[in-house]
Every structure is written in C-alpha cells, then in structure tokens.
Amino acid sequence: MLRLVTVYGYHQLVAVEEGGGDDTNGVMNKCLDMERHALLLFKAPLQDPDGSLSTWRPNEHDCCQWKGVTCNNQTGHVTELDISDYNLRGEISHSLLNLSYLNFLDLSYNSFCGTIPAFFGSMARLRDLKLNSNNLNGTVPKSIGSLTKLRYLDLSYNSFYGTIPPEFGNLTNLQYLYLGVVGRCRVENLQWLSHLSHLQQLGMDGISLAKQNHWVDVILSLRKLSYLSLDGCELSQVMYPYSSSFLNSSSSSIQSLYLGNNSLNSSMYHWLLPLTSNKLHFLDLSSNMLDGIPKYLGSLCSLVSLRFDSNSAVVKFPGFLSNLSGCTSLTLQELDASYNQFIGSLSDDIQKFSSLRHLWVSHNHLNGIISDKVWELPMLEEIDVSSNSFRGAISKNIGKSKAFEIYLSENQLQGVPSTDHMSKLSYVQLIDMNSCNLGPHFPKWVQTLRNLTRLHIANSKISDKIPMEFWDTWPSQLRYLNLSSNNISGEGPDLSSNFDNGSVIDLSSNSFSGPLSNVSSTLALLNLSRNKFSGGISFLCQMVDGFLEVLDLSHNLFTGKLPDCLWHLKLLKVLNLGHNNLSRRLPPSIGYLRELEVLDLYKNNFSGELPLSLKNCTSLNLMNLGANKFSGYVPVWIGENLSRLYGLILRSNNFFGTIPLQLCYLANLQILDLSMNNLQGTIPSCLNNLTSMVQEGFLSPPPNIYSILIDWIMKKSGNGYSNSSEYADHMMIEWQGSEREFTRNLGLLKTIDLSSNNLTGQIPHELMDLYDLIALNLSKNCLLGEIPLKIGQMKQLLALDLSRNILSGGIPSSMSQMSLLNYLDVSFNNLSGRIPTSTQLQSFEPSRYDGNAALCGPPLSKKCQGDEESKVPLVVGKSEGEGGDVDEVWNWFHIGEGCGFATGFWIACGALLVNSHGRRVFFHFYDGVEDWVYG
C-alpha cells in the first residue's frame, strides 16, 4: 500500500507492505497473550498525558483492537506498531523484543528518551523503523546494521553523538534513509553508502562530511537516488569532492537536491554539474556565499523550484535572471531569492518566466521601477518584493495581476493607481503595503477587494478617518488587519463584524478616540495601544469562550474597573492595560488566566491587595504592576507559585512589611523592582539564589514573548503571514536617576531596585555574588555598615546607586576594578577615606560623592592627608548617561540617548592607550550602546 509521509517538509508517497495477509476464510484471530503482555510492559513506564494509549488495558484481551496496533489476520501476531505523534514520554522498553513478528515500528514525533536499545538489531523482520523527532541520545547502535530486511530507516531529529556505523552498509534493501539533525554525529568513511543500491531518498543534514573526499562519486553510484539533502554538512571544507572520472558525467537521477548552509562559494558549481540533470525538480542553494549561478542551471528543463535565499555575496539581479533564461525559465514555478545582496532592477526579463507562481526577492538592494511585466505573469500567485529600494508609483498594470498575495512593504513607493485599477485585483487575498506612501486619504480601493483576507498598510502616512461602512465590508474570512502607526482618527470602530476565527487586528499608534463597545469574540490578537480610546472595558465580557490570546489596550484613556468576567479568556497569554486610568481592585476571575505569560498594568490607579487567585497564573513570565495604589504585604505566593517569572515590577505602590524570603525561589528572575514602597526590615541575604543574575558571562536572553506569540498565532490560524506587528517586551525602569522605558531584549537587562523604602541593616555580602547584575539601586533607605569589600567582583555593573543611606567606612578598593561602571552615586552617607584611583571613579561629578564629609581625593577638591598640592587642575565632567568600557555583548542593548565619555575623557584614554584589551572592549561598547533605550 502507499503511505503519505512527510520528509523535511515535503509530502511523499512511500510504498509499504501491509503487516499481515488477509485471511481468505474470513477468520480473524486474536492477539497472543505473550505479545499483549509485551505491549502492556511497553506502556507501563511511559507518560501518556493525552491518553493516547487508553485502549491498552489489561481487561481488553484482544490487543489487535488497540489503537496503533495491527495484527496478522491469520496468525494473530502483532505486525505493526504505529504510535507516531502520541505525545508519549519515557524510555523504550525491552519488551518490544517479544514482538518477534513486528515488521513496522513507528515511534516518531514523541518524547522518547534514553538510548536506542541494542536489541533492535534482533528484530530481524523489521522493514520500517521510524524513531525520528524524539529525545533519544547516546550513540547509534551498530546492531541496526543487522536488519537486512529494512527498507525505511529514520533517526532524524534526535541528539545522538559519535560515528554513523559503517554497518549500515549491510542494509542493502534500504530505500529511504534519514539521518538529518541527529545531533553531533560524523561519518568516518562514506563508502558504506555505495552498497545501498536501492536507495531512493537520503537525508544527512547536519552530519559533517568535511573529510569525505570523492563524496560526489559515492552519490552518483546510487543510480536510484531521487532525493538528497545535505544541509549543513560542511561541504565547503571538502578538499576533493569528486574524481576526474565523474567530471563530465551527467547520469544523476536526483529530482530533489538540498545543499543549503554549507558556506559554499561558486567553485562548487564544478561538482554540482554531474549531480544535476533534466530530472531535477527542486534545487536548494540557500544560506551559502554564492555570487551568482552558472548558465547550465538555465538548461534544467524540469526545474520547478530554486531556492537561492540568504547568500552573502553581491550579485547583479539582471544577470542572475539572464543565466536562468534557458528552458528553465519555462518550467520554473518558484524562485526564492530573498535575503541576499542583489543589486540592480526587476527588469522586463521577468516576463520570460511564464510559469512562475511564487516570486520572492524581499530584503535585497534592488532599486528602480518595478517592471510592468511582473503583473502580467499569467500564473503568478504570490510576489514579495518588500524591503528593497524600489521607488516611484505602483504601476496601473497591477490590476492585471492574478496574484493571491502581494507584498510591497518597506520600499520607497509613492501611492497606488486609481480605485478602478486596484479593484480589478479580484483574486488578491493578501496585500502588504506597510511603509508605502498611500496617504493622506484612506484608500477607497480596499473596500472593493471582496476576497481580501489580510491587509497590512501600517506606517503608510494615512491621516484620515475611516468610512464607517469599511467595517461592514469584510466578509467572514478576514484574518489579519494592520492599520498601525498612521494618524487615523475618528470614533472607536465597531469590531463585532464577522471576523474569522483566530483573526488579528492591530490599530495601534493612531488617533482613534471615544468608547469601544463591541468586539468580536473570534479575535486571537487585538492591539489598540497608543490611541485615545476612553470609557470602560466591559466589552471584554462579550468575548465569551473566545480565541483571544493577546490583548493590548495600553496608552489610552480607559477608565473604570477591570470587569470580573475574565474566566472567558482562558487562552489569553498577554494582557497589557498599562498607562490608562483604570481603578479599583483586581477581580478574582483573573486567576482563571492559567495561560497568561505577560501581565502589564503599569501606571493605572488599581488599589487594594493582590487577589489570592493570581497565584494560579503559573505561566507568568513578566508581571508589571508598578505605579498603581496596590497595598498590603508583598505576597509570599509570588515566590512559591510564579516560578517562571523573569520580570517582577511592584515599584511605586503602597506595599509594606518585609521583603519575603520566598522571592529567592525565583531562579529565573532577572528584573526585580520593589522601589518606592513602604518596605522595611533587612535585604534578604538569599538573593544570591537568583541564579539568572549569578551566572557570569553572556547568556542568551529569554525569547521576546510578544513576537513569538504573534508568529505562533498567525501560523496556527492558517494565515502563514508573519510580517505582523512589531511587538516588543517593554517596561519602565529607574535608570541612572530617571525613569525610562526599556524595549527590546529585556532578557539582557538584569537589575535590582529596592530604592526609596525603609530598609535597614547592612548590605548583605551575598548580594555581591550576583556577578551578572548590570544595575543595583539601594538608595534612599536606612542601610548602615560598610560597603561590602567584594563589591568589585560585580564587574558587569553599569549603574550603582547607594546614595542617601547611613553607610560608613571607606569606598572598597575593589571598586577600581569595575571598569564598566557608567553611573555611580554614593552621596549623603557617612563614607570616609580616599576615593580609590581608577579610570571610572575619578570621571564622575563631585556631587556623586557629596554629603560624605570625610571623603577625600579626586574628583573631590578635598586633599587626603599626605597629598601634595596638585599642580594640574582636575578635569571633571558629567558622568550621567556617559559610557564606560563594556563587553561586546552590550551591542544588544541599544540605549537611546548618547553615551560616552564627554568629560573625564582623557583619564579614560590614558588607560586605553596602554591597555589594548580595554581599548578594544571600549570601542565595542561605544558603537553598540547608543540605541538601548527608546531604540
């Protein structure tokens, strides 16, 4: 029979023999007790959260009726076990060995762990073995080479290491072999592959072939091979890919060839030639360093798809098309040349590609006018020319296009043709004209496109009101609407139209005003932020059993309370109500938001204690409740239940009591802000358990929650469209003495702010173990004792504020090692002695040391005892917002105001001139740190 399988994203039909023959007498035997027992033993240690094996029960005696089990009708032996994609977890039991008649075993797309059992080599009847897409590890057992009847073997997407056994060469009946992305595996000698004369499909993605000379010869010896994928196999490092005897050979039978991610340059075209023929349908050369293509690729008269995206060399696009202009131009249906360095124009030569259905040339340096001939391509379904430098008006010929999807965003296009021409786009389902100049009036042609399901015209210089009938125009299939970053005004629209399930609406950064009364319950994402909407938000109660996953109403004028009907929003992952005038207590129903990952209520007038039900929101990553009127103790359940938090902001509220020790349980916490409350007691010494701040060195940041969610929502809803709103995590942080909004890559921001409370006691020396902390603010408390001597080991600190406490003793000499320190304030304490000499400490204004009568030495004018009269006047200048040395990782940060040494500059330069490492580090920092805030 034929089975439809998915191989590396492509559907293919594969011939598979059935497990058992039909009983001609119509008699069906039940399974054997020994095999039923073996299956129960296999199931016993597994986790089965979805209940996929619920039919596998001891009291169900005929295991042939169990889900995923197939038996031979004559003998009752189990011949097939297909439990693919059952969400099973655990190790593979040795009990499978008792299924001695098994010829088909599919455990793929689960979470099996541990090693591949060596006993698999004893299952001699196996013809199909699929273990792909699990968590298997260890080495690939040699015993698999004993399965001489095997025709299908898939071990891809696991975590193996070591050598691919050359014993695989004994699998002479093998037709399909997939070893792609198997972990850190290598091939010692590829010659065993030449014994697999029946091989039709081979995938070895990620396996290094760097030392496999003459690998092309081996591939060409496989006369039946039709599919070959060698993505990421380090092919550029092979010294001698082929022998001279194969140089002029063109006997390849390959139909699909994937060679991406190999750092190949154009010298590879010598050995690519014998691998190509008129049988080739798919060719992938993406993510290499190719500077064009040879003319022989234009003579591949069966080529349907060419991927040339993400190459790094500069290529002239007209010449590229010219080399494809042979018979290939008549058959090519898909051309992906996006994310390259193409220059030149999209010329009239494109008309030669009469079969083209998909044309992707986005993110290049193409310029000039888009050729009219593009819109006349008779088969064109999708065109993406976004993120180039095309200019001028969009041709009126666009009305002739039969394309379903048109992407023109991020160019210098000025306006569109008349409504008469645009209305002829009767086939179009998606239009992306983001950042095109369509204004100032709202385009009327939009309302004429009755098949349109996705419209993206954000940042298009529209300054107008939307006709009210616009919202009644859409048929039920509308899935995506982005009008953000314009200046569209008027009252809040009626969003109760029949939007498709899982739809996305983004009206952010406009001038909409007035109340919002009706919202469709079919939306997955609604972003109305940065407008002038007012009134209450009771419309949330209309979204009964809806699809909503992201709701952003921030930066508006909404008033009233958060309604107590949130149990309807069980799928909600992001709730952002920040910067409004909402008030009163949080409703108990907020605890029903079990999927919530981001809760941002910053700068409202919410009051009262935090509801106990909030502890049920255990998926929270970021909780920003700052600048409200919450009161009561800081709940201990935050530390006990919300273990995923990486950001906790409770600043500027009315919390009192002590800092609960349970906050130390939050090992993932990177942003802790309890400032401007009425907290008292000591700083918990256990804060060094916040391991995300302890680990020294550069760590990968947590993923951007918003951007991941938007992509996921779009894909899940079938939109296939990720050019969506640019969401970014953002929060207000006290930074260098003023409040600033940080956006992008918050995972790199590791800060503790306990300022403006009534904390007492000493600064815990354990706090100095937070090596990766970049900002520490303990100012405006009642802390006493000395600054911990080990503070200098916090070498990543950019900002340190200990001002307005009762600290005494000297400034530790170890602070001279804090070469990245950009902001320091120790004023108004009882510090004494000499200020240690360093590049940084002398560059700050004297005011940063004020209120410490016994301090002396530069940058203060007060001399220390024994100092000689200075002959050179001090050069003292501002340090707030100034830059210091910083490791190159801070390129991630993009601080949005000028940083750098303006004064104290020559002191810094003196050190840099004699320290080459410091000099290199400094200039990395200076280049990268400018756009961190407001970037």
mmCIF file of N, CA, C and O in Angstrom, residues 812-879:
data_model
loop_
_atom_site.group_PDB
_atom_site.id
_atom_site.type_symbol
_atom_site.label_atom_id
_atom_site.label_comp_id
_atom_site.label_asym_id
_atom_site.label_seq_id
_atom_site.Cartn_x
_atom_site.Cartn_y
_atom_site.Cartn_z
ATOM 1 N N PRO A 812 35.433 50.625 49.019
ATOM 2 C CA PRO A 812 36.361 49.498 48.840
ATOM 3 C C PRO A 812 37.272 49.694 47.634
ATOM 4 O O PRO A 812 36.833 50.153 46.571
ATOM 5 N N SER A 813 38.523 49.334 47.806
ATOM 6 C CA SER A 813 39.485 49.467 46.705
ATOM 7 C C SER A 813 39.123 48.579 45.535
ATOM 8 O O SER A 813 39.517 48.838 44.397
ATOM 9 N N SER A 814 38.349 47.499 45.799
ATOM 10 C CA SER A 814 37.972 46.595 44.702
ATOM 11 C C SER A 814 37.099 47.298 43.663
ATOM 12 O O SER A 814 36.993 46.830 42.530
ATOM 13 N N MET A 815 36.490 48.441 44.024
ATOM 14 C CA MET A 815 35.657 49.149 43.053
ATOM 15 C C MET A 815 36.476 49.713 41.905
ATOM 16 O O MET A 815 35.925 50.057 40.847
ATOM 17 N N SER A 816 37.764 49.805 42.082
ATOM 18 C CA SER A 816 38.619 50.269 40.987
ATOM 19 C C SER A 816 38.646 49.273 39.838
ATOM 20 O O SER A 816 39.078 49.599 38.737
ATOM 21 N N GLN A 817 38.178 48.039 40.097
ATOM 22 C CA GLN A 817 38.150 47.007 39.049
ATOM 23 C C GLN A 817 36.860 47.060 38.230
ATOM 24 O O GLN A 817 36.726 46.327 37.256
ATOM 25 N N MET A 818 35.931 47.897 38.611
ATOM 26 C CA MET A 818 34.623 47.946 37.937
ATOM 27 C C MET A 818 34.721 48.854 36.714
ATOM 28 O O MET A 818 34.240 49.985 36.693
ATOM 29 N N SER A 819 35.336 48.318 35.684
ATOM 30 C CA SER A 819 35.705 49.130 34.521
ATOM 31 C C SER A 819 34.515 49.507 33.653
ATOM 32 O O SER A 819 34.637 50.381 32.796
ATOM 33 N N LEU A 820 33.368 48.854 33.842
ATOM 34 C CA LEU A 820 32.196 49.161 33.015
ATOM 35 C C LEU A 820 31.278 50.175 33.666
ATOM 36 O O LEU A 820 30.292 50.602 33.054
ATOM 37 N N LEU A 821 31.566 50.538 34.902
ATOM 38 C CA LEU A 821 30.657 51.388 35.658
ATOM 39 C C LEU A 821 30.444 52.715 34.946
ATOM 40 O O LEU A 821 31.384 53.465 34.683
ATOM 41 N N ASN A 822 29.166 52.998 34.676
ATOM 42 C CA ASN A 822 28.802 54.174 33.904
ATOM 43 C C ASN A 822 28.070 55.221 34.743
ATOM 44 O O ASN A 822 27.995 56.377 34.379
ATOM 45 N N TYR A 823 27.489 54.745 35.847
ATOM 46 C CA TYR A 823 26.738 55.633 36.729
ATOM 47 C C TYR A 823 27.012 55.208 38.167
ATOM 48 O O TYR A 823 26.864 54.033 38.524
ATOM 49 N N LEU A 824 27.418 56.161 39.001
ATOM 50 C CA LEU A 824 27.695 55.892 40.417
ATOM 51 C C LEU A 824 27.189 57.051 41.248
ATOM 52 O O LEU A 824 27.419 58.222 40.911
ATOM 53 N N ASP A 825 26.480 56.706 42.338
ATOM 54 C CA ASP A 825 26.056 57.727 43.292
ATOM 55 C C ASP A 825 26.146 57.139 44.697
ATOM 56 O O ASP A 825 25.408 56.208 45.029
ATOM 57 N N VAL A 826 27.075 57.662 45.502
ATOM 58 C CA VAL A 826 27.215 57.246 46.909
ATOM 59 C C VAL A 826 27.010 58.447 47.826
ATOM 60 O O VAL A 826 27.439 58.433 48.987
ATOM 61 N N SER A 827 26.368 59.475 47.338
ATOM 62 C CA SER A 827 26.243 60.724 48.091
ATOM 63 C C SER A 827 25.373 60.554 49.335
ATOM 64 O O SER A 827 24.548 59.646 49.420
ATOM 65 N N PHE A 828 25.604 61.454 50.290
ATOM 66 C CA PHE A 828 24.816 61.556 51.511
ATOM 67 C C PHE A 828 24.789 60.240 52.297
ATOM 68 O O PHE A 828 23.756 59.628 52.553
ATOM 69 N N ASN A 829 26.002 59.815 52.646
ATOM 70 C CA ASN A 829 26.226 58.723 53.571
ATOM 71 C C ASN A 829 27.242 59.221 54.604
ATOM 72 O O ASN A 829 27.423 60.446 54.757
ATOM 73 N N ASN A 830 27.914 58.337 55.281
ATOM 74 C CA ASN A 830 28.981 58.705 56.218
ATOM 75 C C ASN A 830 30.294 58.062 55.806
ATOM 76 O O ASN A 830 31.076 57.588 56.645
ATOM 77 N N LEU A 831 30.548 58.028 54.504
ATOM 78 C CA LEU A 831 31.760 57.391 53.991
ATOM 79 C C LEU A 831 32.973 58.256 54.300
ATOM 80 O O LEU A 831 32.886 59.494 54.412
ATOM 81 N N SER A 832 34.127 57.591 54.373
ATOM 82 C CA SER A 832 35.347 58.310 54.724
ATOM 83 C C SER A 832 36.530 57.718 53.961
ATOM 84 O O SER A 832 36.434 56.662 53.337
ATOM 85 N N GLY A 833 37.653 58.431 54.018
ATOM 86 C CA GLY A 833 38.886 57.960 53.407
ATOM 87 C C GLY A 833 39.035 58.377 51.962
ATOM 88 O O GLY A 833 38.245 59.149 51.408
ATOM 89 N N ARG A 834 40.072 57.851 51.347
ATOM 90 C CA ARG A 834 40.422 58.214 49.969
ATOM 91 C C ARG A 834 39.530 57.464 48.979
ATOM 92 O O ARG A 834 39.257 56.274 49.138
ATOM 93 N N ILE A 835 39.086 58.164 47.951
ATOM 94 C CA ILE A 835 38.379 57.538 46.841
ATOM 95 C C ILE A 835 39.398 56.751 46.019
ATOM 96 O O ILE A 835 40.406 57.325 45.574
ATOM 97 N N PRO A 836 39.207 55.437 45.846
ATOM 98 C CA PRO A 836 40.206 54.641 45.109
ATOM 99 C C PRO A 836 40.451 55.207 43.710
ATOM 100 O O PRO A 836 39.542 55.748 43.061
ATOM 101 N N THR A 837 41.650 55.061 43.266
ATOM 102 C CA THR A 837 42.038 55.570 41.949
ATOM 103 C C THR A 837 41.698 54.532 40.874
ATOM 104 O O THR A 837 42.067 53.365 40.981
ATOM 105 N N SER A 838 40.965 54.966 39.859
ATOM 106 C CA SER A 838 40.641 54.093 38.729
ATOM 107 C C SER A 838 40.218 54.958 37.561
ATOM 108 O O SER A 838 40.023 56.171 37.688
ATOM 109 N N THR A 839 40.062 54.329 36.425
ATOM 110 C CA THR A 839 39.585 55.046 35.244
ATOM 111 C C THR A 839 38.198 55.626 35.469
ATOM 112 O O THR A 839 37.898 56.751 35.082
ATOM 113 N N GLN A 840 37.328 54.840 36.155
ATOM 114 C CA GLN A 840 35.937 55.224 36.272
ATOM 115 C C GLN A 840 35.677 56.193 37.430
ATOM 116 O O GLN A 840 34.998 57.201 37.256
ATOM 117 N N LEU A 841 36.180 55.865 38.608
ATOM 118 C CA LEU A 841 35.745 56.571 39.812
ATOM 119 C C LEU A 841 36.100 58.052 39.789
ATOM 120 O O LEU A 841 35.423 58.873 40.415
ATOM 121 N N GLN A 842 37.160 58.406 39.078
ATOM 122 C CA GLN A 842 37.533 59.821 39.002
ATOM 123 C C GLN A 842 36.771 60.566 37.898
ATOM 124 O O GLN A 842 36.888 61.785 37.774
ATOM 125 N N SER A 843 35.991 59.845 37.085
ATOM 126 C CA SER A 843 35.306 60.504 35.973
ATOM 127 C C SER A 843 33.933 61.032 36.361
ATOM 128 O O SER A 843 33.311 61.739 35.579
ATOM 129 N N PHE A 844 33.441 60.676 37.548
ATOM 130 C CA PHE A 844 32.111 61.115 37.960
ATOM 131 C C PHE A 844 32.155 62.508 38.573
ATOM 132 O O PHE A 844 33.174 62.939 39.110
ATOM 133 N N GLU A 845 31.020 63.183 38.518
ATOM 134 C CA GLU A 845 30.920 64.516 39.114
ATOM 135 C C GLU A 845 31.177 64.454 40.619
ATOM 136 O O GLU A 845 30.812 63.474 41.280
ATOM 137 N N PRO A 846 31.769 65.487 41.187
ATOM 138 C CA PRO A 846 31.972 65.516 42.643
ATOM 139 C C PRO A 846 30.662 65.369 43.413
ATOM 140 O O PRO A 846 30.661 64.852 44.534
ATOM 141 N N SER A 847 29.540 65.808 42.809
ATOM 142 C CA SER A 847 28.257 65.730 43.518
ATOM 143 C C SER A 847 27.860 64.296 43.835
ATOM 144 O O SER A 847 27.055 64.055 44.741
ATOM 145 N N ARG A 848 28.410 63.326 43.100
ATOM 146 C CA ARG A 848 28.092 61.929 43.357
ATOM 147 C C ARG A 848 28.718 61.441 44.660
ATOM 148 O O ARG A 848 28.444 60.326 45.106
ATOM 149 N N TYR A 849 29.586 62.249 45.227
ATOM 150 C CA TYR A 849 30.232 61.905 46.498
ATOM 151 C C TYR A 849 29.842 62.892 47.608
ATOM 152 O O TYR A 849 30.343 62.782 48.736
ATOM 153 N N ASP A 850 28.971 63.859 47.314
ATOM 154 C CA ASP A 850 28.575 64.873 48.300
ATOM 155 C C ASP A 850 27.988 64.219 49.555
ATOM 156 O O ASP A 850 27.479 63.091 49.512
ATOM 157 N N GLY A 851 28.012 64.976 50.641
ATOM 158 C CA GLY A 851 27.394 64.505 51.874
ATOM 159 C C GLY A 851 28.184 63.461 52.601
ATOM 160 O O GLY A 851 27.654 62.776 53.485
ATOM 161 N N ASN A 852 29.437 63.286 52.228
ATOM 162 C CA ASN A 852 30.360 62.383 52.922
ATOM 163 C C ASN A 852 31.567 63.223 53.345
ATOM 164 O O ASN A 852 32.570 63.301 52.631
ATOM 165 N N ALA A 853 31.450 63.855 54.493
ATOM 166 C CA ALA A 853 32.420 64.888 54.893
ATOM 167 C C ALA A 853 33.840 64.358 54.991
ATOM 168 O O ALA A 853 34.801 65.115 54.808
ATOM 169 N N ALA A 854 33.988 63.086 55.255
ATOM 170 C CA ALA A 854 35.329 62.547 55.482
ATOM 171 C C ALA A 854 35.937 61.912 54.240
ATOM 172 O O ALA A 854 37.029 61.329 54.310
ATOM 173 N N LEU A 855 35.271 62.004 53.085
ATOM 174 C CA LEU A 855 35.850 61.502 51.839
ATOM 175 C C LEU A 855 36.851 62.509 51.296
ATOM 176 O O LEU A 855 36.682 63.727 51.446
ATOM 177 N N CYS A 856 37.871 62.007 50.629
ATOM 178 C CA CYS A 856 38.871 62.897 50.048
ATOM 179 C C CYS A 856 39.461 62.281 48.797
ATOM 180 O O CYS A 856 39.271 61.107 48.514
ATOM 181 N N GLY A 857 40.173 63.086 48.067
ATOM 182 C CA GLY A 857 40.827 62.634 46.838
ATOM 183 C C GLY A 857 39.965 62.866 45.620
ATOM 184 O O GLY A 857 38.751 63.086 45.717
ATOM 185 N N PRO A 858 40.602 62.890 44.439
ATOM 186 C CA PRO A 858 39.890 63.160 43.191
ATOM 187 C C PRO A 858 38.720 62.190 43.013
ATOM 188 O O PRO A 858 38.813 61.025 43.384
ATOM 189 N N PRO A 859 37.590 62.718 42.494
ATOM 190 C CA PRO A 859 37.419 64.033 41.863
ATOM 191 C C PRO A 859 37.073 65.155 42.837
ATOM 192 O O PRO A 859 36.763 66.263 42.377
ATOM 193 N N LEU A 860 37.055 64.885 44.148
ATOM 194 C CA LEU A 860 36.784 65.942 45.121
ATOM 195 C C LEU A 860 37.983 66.869 45.221
ATOM 196 O O LEU A 860 39.143 66.456 45.033
ATOM 197 N N SER A 861 37.707 68.096 45.549
ATOM 198 C CA SER A 861 38.803 69.062 45.709
ATOM 199 C C SER A 861 39.514 68.879 47.045
ATOM 200 O O SER A 861 40.644 69.357 47.219
ATOM 201 N N LYS A 862 38.875 68.179 47.962
ATOM 202 C CA LYS A 862 39.484 67.966 49.274
ATOM 203 C C LYS A 862 40.643 66.986 49.166
ATOM 204 O O LYS A 862 40.507 65.886 48.667
ATOM 205 N N LYS A 863 41.806 67.421 49.642
ATOM 206 C CA LYS A 863 43.005 66.584 49.612
ATOM 207 C C LYS A 863 42.992 65.615 50.785
ATOM 208 O O LYS A 863 42.465 65.901 51.854
ATOM 209 N N CYS A 864 43.565 64.442 50.528
ATOM 210 C CA CYS A 864 43.747 63.490 51.607
ATOM 211 C C CYS A 864 45.043 63.812 52.352
ATOM 212 O O CYS A 864 45.955 64.469 51.810
ATOM 213 N N GLN A 865 45.154 63.376 53.576
ATOM 214 C CA GLN A 865 46.340 63.649 54.380
ATOM 215 C C GLN A 865 47.570 63.068 53.697
ATOM 216 O O GLN A 865 47.595 61.910 53.292
ATOM 217 N N GLY A 866 48.583 63.902 53.541
ATOM 218 C CA GLY A 866 49.827 63.486 52.903
ATOM 219 C C GLY A 866 49.885 63.774 51.426
ATOM 220 O O GLY A 866 50.932 63.594 50.801
ATOM 221 N N ASP A 867 48.759 64.214 50.839
ATOM 222 C CA ASP A 867 48.780 64.547 49.412
ATOM 223 C C ASP A 867 49.556 65.824 49.192
ATOM 224 O O ASP A 867 49.480 66.781 49.979
ATOM 225 N N GLU A 868 50.315 65.880 48.089
ATOM 226 C CA GLU A 868 50.964 67.118 47.683
ATOM 227 C C GLU A 868 49.965 67.997 46.966
ATOM 228 O O GLU A 868 48.953 67.542 46.453
ATOM 229 N N GLU A 869 50.276 69.287 46.956
ATOM 230 C CA GLU A 869 49.417 70.227 46.243
ATOM 231 C C GLU A 869 49.398 69.851 44.767
ATOM 232 O O GLU A 869 50.430 69.688 44.136
ATOM 233 N N SER A 870 48.218 69.673 44.223
ATOM 234 C CA SER A 870 48.113 69.298 42.817
ATOM 235 C C SER A 870 48.561 70.434 41.923
ATOM 236 O O SER A 870 48.216 71.586 42.127
ATOM 237 N N LYS A 871 49.389 70.071 40.936
ATOM 238 C CA LYS A 871 49.878 71.087 40.002
ATOM 239 C C LYS A 871 49.018 71.151 38.743
ATOM 240 O O LYS A 871 49.135 72.059 37.956
ATOM 241 N N VAL A 872 48.219 70.134 38.530
ATOM 242 C CA VAL A 872 47.395 70.095 37.325
ATOM 243 C C VAL A 872 45.931 70.165 37.751
ATOM 244 O O VAL A 872 45.491 69.379 38.596
ATOM 245 N N PRO A 873 45.189 71.141 37.256
ATOM 246 C CA PRO A 873 43.783 71.237 37.657
ATOM 247 C C PRO A 873 43.015 69.989 37.239
ATOM 248 O O PRO A 873 43.292 69.392 36.196
ATOM 249 N N LEU A 874 42.066 69.602 38.083
ATOM 250 C CA LEU A 874 41.249 68.435 37.780
ATOM 251 C C LEU A 874 40.317 68.731 36.611
ATOM 252 O O LEU A 874 39.795 69.825 36.490
ATOM 253 N N VAL A 875 40.137 67.730 35.766
ATOM 254 C CA VAL A 875 39.152 67.820 34.695
ATOM 255 C C VAL A 875 37.983 66.954 35.109
ATOM 256 O O VAL A 875 38.096 65.745 35.185
ATOM 257 N N VAL A 876 36.884 67.607 35.435
ATOM 258 C CA VAL A 876 35.737 66.871 35.960
ATOM 259 C C VAL A 876 34.531 67.197 35.099
ATOM 260 O O VAL A 876 34.305 68.337 34.747
ATOM 261 N N GLY A 877 33.787 66.208 34.789
ATOM 262 C CA GLY A 877 32.601 66.459 33.970
ATOM 263 C C GLY A 877 31.503 65.494 34.301
ATOM 264 O O GLY A 877 31.594 64.699 35.198
ATOM 265 N N LYS A 878 30.481 65.579 33.542
ATOM 266 C CA LYS A 878 29.293 64.776 33.778
ATOM 267 C C LYS A 878 29.586 63.317 33.497
ATOM 268 O O LYS A 878 30.316 62.975 32.593
ATOM 269 N N SER A 879 28.953 62.469 34.291
ATOM 270 C CA SER A 879 29.022 61.045 34.000
ATOM 271 C C SER A 879 27.659 60.438 33.788
ATOM 272 O O SER A 879 27.551 59.321 33.356
#
